[in-house]
Coordinates of C-alpha atoms in Angstrom, one line a residue:
M1 CA 0.5 -13.4 17.9
P2 CA 2.9 -11.0 19.8
R3 CA 1.2 -7.7 20.4
A4 CA 4.1 -5.9 22.3
G5 CA 1.4 -4.0 24.2
G6 CA 0.4 -2.2 21.1
A7 CA -2.6 0.1 21.1
R8 CA -5.3 -0.4 18.5
F9 CA -6.1 2.4 16.1
P10 CA -9.9 2.2 16.1
G11 CA -11.6 2.1 12.8
S12 CA -8.5 1.0 11.0
G13 CA -8.1 -2.3 12.7
V14 CA -4.3 -1.6 13.0
H15 CA -2.2 -1.6 16.1
A16 CA 0.8 0.4 17.2
G17 CA 3.6 -2.0 18.2
S18 CA 5.7 -4.5 16.5
A19 CA 4.9 -5.6 12.9
E20 CA 4.0 -9.2 13.1
L21 CA 1.6 -10.9 10.7
S22 CA 0.0 -14.2 11.4
S23 CA -0.9 -16.6 8.6
P24 CA -3.6 -15.2 6.4
P25 CA -7.1 -16.6 6.8
P26 CA -8.6 -18.9 4.3
P27 CA -9.9 -17.0 1.2
Q28 CA -13.5 -17.9 1.8
A29 CA -13.7 -16.3 5.3
C30 CA -12.3 -13.3 7.0
H31 CA -12.3 -13.4 10.8
Q32 CA -12.0 -10.3 13.0
R33 CA -10.2 -10.5 16.3
P34 CA -11.8 -9.0 19.4
Q35 CA -11.4 -5.3 20.0
E36 CA -8.4 -4.5 22.2
G37 CA -6.5 -1.5 23.5
L38 CA -7.7 2.0 23.0
H39 CA -11.2 2.3 21.5
H40 CA -13.1 5.3 20.4
P41 CA -16.7 4.3 19.5
V42 CA -17.7 5.2 16.0
S43 CA -21.2 5.8 17.3
S44 CA -20.2 9.3 18.3
A45 CA -18.7 10.1 14.9
R46 CA -19.9 13.0 12.8
I47 CA -21.6 12.1 9.5
R48 CA -20.3 14.1 6.5
G49 CA -22.1 14.4 3.3
L50 CA -25.5 15.4 1.9
P51 CA -28.8 14.3 3.5
G52 CA -31.5 12.3 1.9
D53 CA -31.8 8.9 0.3
K54 CA -31.0 9.8 -3.3
L55 CA -28.6 12.4 -4.8
G56 CA -27.2 12.8 -8.3
G57 CA -28.9 9.6 -9.5
L58 CA -27.1 7.4 -7.0
F59 CA -28.9 5.7 -4.1
F60 CA -27.2 5.4 -0.7
L61 CA -26.3 2.2 0.9
S62 CA -29.3 0.0 1.6
L63 CA -28.9 -2.1 4.7
P64 CA -31.0 -4.8 6.5
D65 CA -33.1 -3.4 9.3
D66 CA -30.9 -4.9 12.0
I67 CA -27.7 -3.3 10.6
S68 CA -27.1 0.4 11.1
M69 CA -24.7 2.5 9.0
T70 CA -22.8 3.3 12.1
N71 CA -22.3 -0.3 13.1
L72 CA -21.4 -1.2 9.5
L73 CA -18.6 1.3 9.3
A74 CA -17.4 0.6 12.8
S75 CA -16.9 -3.1 11.9
P76 CA -13.5 -3.8 10.4
V77 CA -14.5 -6.8 8.4
D78 CA -17.2 -9.2 9.4
L79 CA -20.3 -7.0 9.4
L80 CA -19.1 -5.4 6.1
E81 CA -18.9 -8.8 4.5
E82 CA -22.2 -10.0 5.9
S83 CA -23.8 -6.8 4.5
L84 CA -22.5 -7.2 1.0
P85 CA -25.5 -9.2 -0.3
A86 CA -27.6 -6.2 0.8
L87 CA -25.6 -4.0 -1.5
Q88 CA -27.0 -5.9 -4.4
K89 CA -30.5 -4.6 -3.6
L90 CA -29.5 -1.1 -4.5
P91 CA -31.3 0.4 -7.5
C92 CA -27.8 1.0 -8.9
S93 CA -26.7 -2.4 -7.6
P94 CA -23.1 -3.4 -8.5
S95 CA -22.5 -5.7 -11.3
N96 CA -21.1 -9.1 -10.4
L97 CA -17.7 -7.8 -11.3
A98 CA -18.1 -4.7 -9.1
Q99 CA -19.4 -6.9 -6.3
D100 CA -16.4 -9.3 -6.6
F101 CA -14.0 -6.4 -6.6
L102 CA -15.5 -5.0 -3.4
E103 CA -15.2 -8.4 -1.8
E104 CA -11.6 -8.6 -2.8
E105 CA -11.0 -5.2 -1.1
L106 CA -12.7 -6.4 2.1
R107 CA -10.5 -9.5 1.9
L108 CA -7.4 -7.3 1.9
N109 CA -8.9 -5.3 4.8
A110 CA -9.1 -8.5 6.8
E111 CA -5.4 -9.2 6.2
L112 CA -4.3 -5.7 7.0
D113 CA -6.3 -5.8 10.3
K114 CA -3.7 -8.3 11.6
L115 CA -0.7 -6.0 11.0
Q116 CA 0.9 -3.9 13.7
F117 CA 2.9 -0.7 13.3
S118 CA 5.3 1.3 15.4
E119 CA 6.9 4.7 15.2
P120 CA 6.9 6.8 13.1
V121 CA 3.2 6.0 12.7
G122 CA 0.8 7.8 15.0
Y123 CA -2.5 7.6 13.2
I124 CA -3.9 5.3 10.5
Y125 CA -7.0 6.1 8.4
N126 CA -8.8 3.4 6.4
P127 CA -11.4 5.2 4.1
L128 CA -12.7 1.8 2.9
K129 CA -14.4 1.7 6.3
Y130 CA -15.5 5.2 7.3
A131 CA -16.0 6.3 3.6
L132 CA -17.3 3.0 2.5
E133 CA -20.5 4.5 1.0
L134 CA -18.7 6.7 -1.4
H135 CA -16.2 4.0 -2.3
Q136 CA -19.0 1.5 -3.0
N137 CA -20.7 4.1 -5.2
Y138 CA -17.5 4.6 -7.1
V139 CA -16.9 0.9 -7.7
S140 CA -20.5 0.0 -8.5
R141 CA -20.8 2.9 -10.9
Y142 CA -17.5 2.6 -12.8
C143 CA -16.5 -1.0 -12.5
Q144 CA -19.4 -2.6 -14.4
G145 CA -17.3 -4.6 -16.9
P146 CA -13.8 -5.8 -17.7
K147 CA -11.0 -3.3 -18.0
E148 CA -8.0 -3.1 -20.3
V149 CA -6.0 -0.7 -18.3
L150 CA -5.6 -0.1 -14.6
F151 CA -4.0 3.1 -13.3
L152 CA -2.5 2.2 -10.0
G153 CA -1.8 4.7 -7.2
M154 CA 0.1 3.9 -4.0
N155 CA -2.2 4.8 -1.1
P156 CA -4.7 7.5 0.0
G157 CA -3.7 11.2 0.4
P158 CA -5.0 13.2 3.3
F159 CA -7.1 15.5 1.1
G160 CA -8.1 13.0 -1.6
M161 CA -9.1 9.4 -1.0
A162 CA -9.0 9.9 2.8
Q163 CA -11.8 12.4 2.3
T164 CA -13.8 10.8 -0.5
G165 CA -13.0 7.1 -0.7
V166 CA -12.0 7.5 -4.3
P167 CA -8.4 7.1 -5.5
F168 CA -6.8 10.5 -6.2
G169 CA -10.2 11.7 -5.1
E170 CA -10.0 15.5 -5.0
V171 CA -13.3 16.6 -3.6
S172 CA -14.7 18.8 -6.4
V173 CA -13.8 16.3 -9.1
V174 CA -15.4 13.4 -7.2
R175 CA -18.6 15.4 -6.6
D176 CA -18.9 17.4 -9.8
W177 CA -17.4 15.2 -12.5
L178 CA -17.5 11.6 -11.2
G179 CA -20.9 12.3 -9.6
I180 CA -20.1 10.4 -6.5
V181 CA -22.1 11.3 -3.4
G182 CA -22.7 9.8 0.0
R183 CA -22.1 10.0 3.7
V184 CA -18.7 9.9 5.4
L185 CA -17.9 9.2 9.0
T186 CA -14.9 10.5 10.8
P187 CA -12.3 8.0 11.8
P188 CA -12.7 7.2 15.5
Q189 CA -9.2 8.5 16.2
E190 CA -8.5 11.6 14.1
H191 CA -5.5 13.9 14.0
P192 CA -6.7 17.5 14.7
K193 CA -4.7 18.8 11.7
R194 CA -6.1 16.1 9.4
R195 CA -9.9 16.2 9.9
V196 CA -12.0 14.1 7.7
L197 CA -14.8 16.3 6.3
G198 CA -15.8 14.2 3.3
L199 CA -17.3 16.2 0.5
E200 CA -17.3 19.3 2.7
C201 CA -13.5 19.3 2.8
P202 CA -12.4 22.8 1.5
Q203 CA -8.8 21.9 0.8
S204 CA -7.9 20.6 -2.7
E205 CA -5.5 17.7 -3.2
V206 CA -3.1 18.9 -5.9
S207 CA -2.3 15.4 -7.1
G208 CA -5.9 14.4 -7.5
A209 CA -6.8 17.7 -9.2
R210 CA -4.1 17.2 -11.7
F211 CA -4.8 13.6 -12.3
W212 CA -8.6 13.7 -12.7
G213 CA -8.5 17.2 -14.3
F214 CA -6.3 15.9 -17.1
F215 CA -8.6 13.0 -17.8
R216 CA -11.6 15.3 -17.6
T217 CA -10.1 17.5 -20.3
L218 CA -9.0 14.5 -22.4
C219 CA -12.1 12.3 -22.1
G220 CA -14.9 14.9 -21.6
Q221 CA -17.2 12.4 -19.8
P222 CA -16.2 9.9 -17.1
E223 CA -17.9 7.1 -19.0
T224 CA -15.3 7.6 -21.8
F225 CA -12.5 7.0 -19.4
F226 CA -14.0 4.1 -17.5
K227 CA -15.1 2.2 -20.6
H228 CA -11.6 0.8 -20.8
C229 CA -9.8 2.0 -17.7
F230 CA -10.1 2.0 -13.9
V231 CA -8.2 3.7 -11.1
H232 CA -7.2 1.9 -7.9
N233 CA -4.8 2.2 -5.0
L234 CA -2.4 -0.6 -4.1
C235 CA -2.8 0.1 -0.3
P236 CA -6.0 1.5 1.3
L237 CA -4.3 2.9 4.4
L238 CA -3.2 6.4 5.1
F239 CA -0.4 6.7 7.6
L240 CA 0.2 9.9 9.6
A241 CA 3.0 10.9 12.0
P242 CA 2.0 12.3 15.4
T243 CA 2.6 15.7 13.9
G244 CA 0.1 15.0 11.1
R245 CA 2.7 14.6 8.4
N246 CA 1.8 12.1 5.7
I247 CA 3.9 8.9 5.9
T248 CA 4.3 7.0 2.7
P249 CA 4.5 3.2 2.8
A250 CA 8.1 3.6 1.6
E251 CA 9.0 5.4 4.9
L252 CA 7.8 2.6 7.1
P253 CA 10.3 0.3 8.9
A254 CA 11.5 -2.4 6.5
K255 CA 9.8 -5.3 8.1
Q256 CA 6.5 -3.5 8.5
R257 CA 6.7 -2.1 5.0
E258 CA 7.2 -5.5 3.4
Q259 CA 4.4 -7.2 5.4
L260 CA 2.0 -4.4 4.4
L261 CA 3.0 -4.3 0.8
G262 CA 3.2 -8.1 0.5
A263 CA -0.5 -8.4 1.4
C264 CA -1.3 -5.6 -1.0
D265 CA 0.7 -7.2 -3.8
A266 CA -1.2 -10.5 -3.3
A267 CA -4.5 -8.6 -3.5
L268 CA -3.4 -6.8 -6.6
R269 CA -2.7 -10.1 -8.4
R270 CA -6.3 -11.2 -7.6
Q271 CA -7.7 -7.8 -8.7
V272 CA -6.0 -7.5 -12.1
Q273 CA -7.0 -11.1 -13.0
L274 CA -10.6 -10.3 -11.9
L275 CA -10.7 -7.2 -14.0
G276 CA -9.1 -8.8 -17.0
V277 CA -6.4 -6.1 -17.2
R278 CA -3.7 -6.3 -19.9
L279 CA -1.8 -3.1 -18.8
V280 CA -1.1 -1.7 -15.4
V281 CA 0.2 1.9 -15.3
G282 CA 1.8 2.7 -12.0
V283 CA 1.3 6.3 -11.1
G284 CA 4.6 7.1 -9.4
R285 CA 7.8 5.0 -9.2
L286 CA 6.9 3.0 -6.1
A287 CA 3.5 2.0 -7.5
E288 CA 5.2 0.9 -10.7
Q289 CA 7.9 -1.1 -8.9
R290 CA 5.4 -2.9 -6.7
A291 CA 3.2 -3.7 -9.7
R292 CA 6.2 -5.2 -11.5
R293 CA 7.1 -7.3 -8.5
A294 CA 3.5 -8.4 -7.8
L295 CA 2.6 -9.3 -11.4
A296 CA 5.9 -10.8 -12.6
D297 CA 4.7 -14.4 -12.7
I298 CA 1.1 -13.8 -13.9
V299 CA 0.1 -15.9 -16.9
P300 CA -0.9 -14.6 -19.3
E301 CA 1.6 -11.8 -18.9
I302 CA 0.4 -8.4 -17.8
Q303 CA 2.3 -5.4 -19.1
V304 CA 3.4 -2.9 -16.4
E305 CA 4.5 0.7 -17.2
G306 CA 5.0 3.9 -15.3
L307 CA 3.6 7.4 -15.3
L308 CA 5.1 10.4 -13.5
H309 CA 3.2 11.1 -10.3
P310 CA 1.4 14.4 -10.3
S311 CA 2.6 15.3 -6.8
P312 CA 3.4 19.0 -6.1
R313 CA 6.6 17.6 -4.5
S314 CA 7.8 16.6 -8.0
P315 CA 9.7 19.5 -9.8
Q316 CA 9.0 17.8 -13.1
A317 CA 5.3 17.5 -12.4
N318 CA 5.2 21.2 -11.4
R319 CA 6.7 22.2 -14.7
G320 CA 3.7 20.7 -16.6
W321 CA 2.4 17.3 -15.6
E322 CA -0.4 17.3 -18.1
A323 CA 2.0 17.6 -21.1
V324 CA 4.2 14.8 -19.6
A325 CA 1.1 12.6 -19.1
R326 CA -0.2 13.2 -22.6
E327 CA 3.1 12.2 -24.2
R328 CA 3.4 9.1 -22.0
L329 CA -0.1 7.9 -22.9
K330 CA 0.8 8.4 -26.6
E331 CA 3.9 6.3 -26.1
L332 CA 1.8 3.6 -24.5
G333 CA -0.8 3.7 -27.3
L334 CA -3.6 4.6 -25.0
M335 CA -5.0 7.7 -26.6
P336 CA -7.5 5.9 -28.8
L337 CA -9.0 4.4 -25.6
L338 CA -9.4 7.7 -23.9
T339 CA -11.0 9.9 -26.6
V340 CA -14.4 9.8 -28.1
E341 CA -14.4 8.0 -31.5

């Protein structure tokens, strides 16, 4: 595959260079290419999170004796996949559905590892690697059974999922309402203005605070929300410019964007069928558009609708996103699923 002399973004498995994607690997196996280019060992990374083996009723990742947490998170794909059977030994071990969902996410990681990116991308973070422990706790705790509704975001924000491994994952909500805890490593290559501090991050993500704050008020307990619903991002990667500015997938060069989102669309098709979803609610116009495109030929048909993104960049959201969201959920007939009977 042409590399164009691209440099590897360690920990993300992504290169800077041209955007060429080879044929995807067979579904049953994900193969990682040898490390090339610039490499910053994860072994020197800081560990973010609370110490101990058990916090808030959740147990940390349990690994075989010959696999260290550092090596696990440093590996883009293979070691993660090999360790998945060990995850089932956790006291809060994932259900079969949660386990299958995690494996689908790793399958997508394997495909994204083959992509290359050029300017304006300067840094790429993949929280499904360095924040795997928190993400695994999120999926195993809240994806125990089939779901009727999937709220679909686009990709991580720098102060949300990039810190916590949870979609729209504003730190205080993840820790205090969702009850998700765990250790987070820093990406091997980290922008000085976008440090990954995990659950110690002092900056709130407005979108995540609005999104989860609304459902916290509406549902009371997270179990009420997750009984019928789940939240997931189409793309697991955060892109940053050399200045530290967040780059959305829509801002990528056309060829690179379509190769990235094409792989994510295929993964979404597998994921919604796995969850048994009947309705996908795209949070933001781009997520809605990609869901419509990805799921157009699914049988039986999966309904796709949209919800205004709670971003502070949106004047409409700033005028009262919660009221807009409540009205939209009423239109979609979802309120009975989100309130205690």
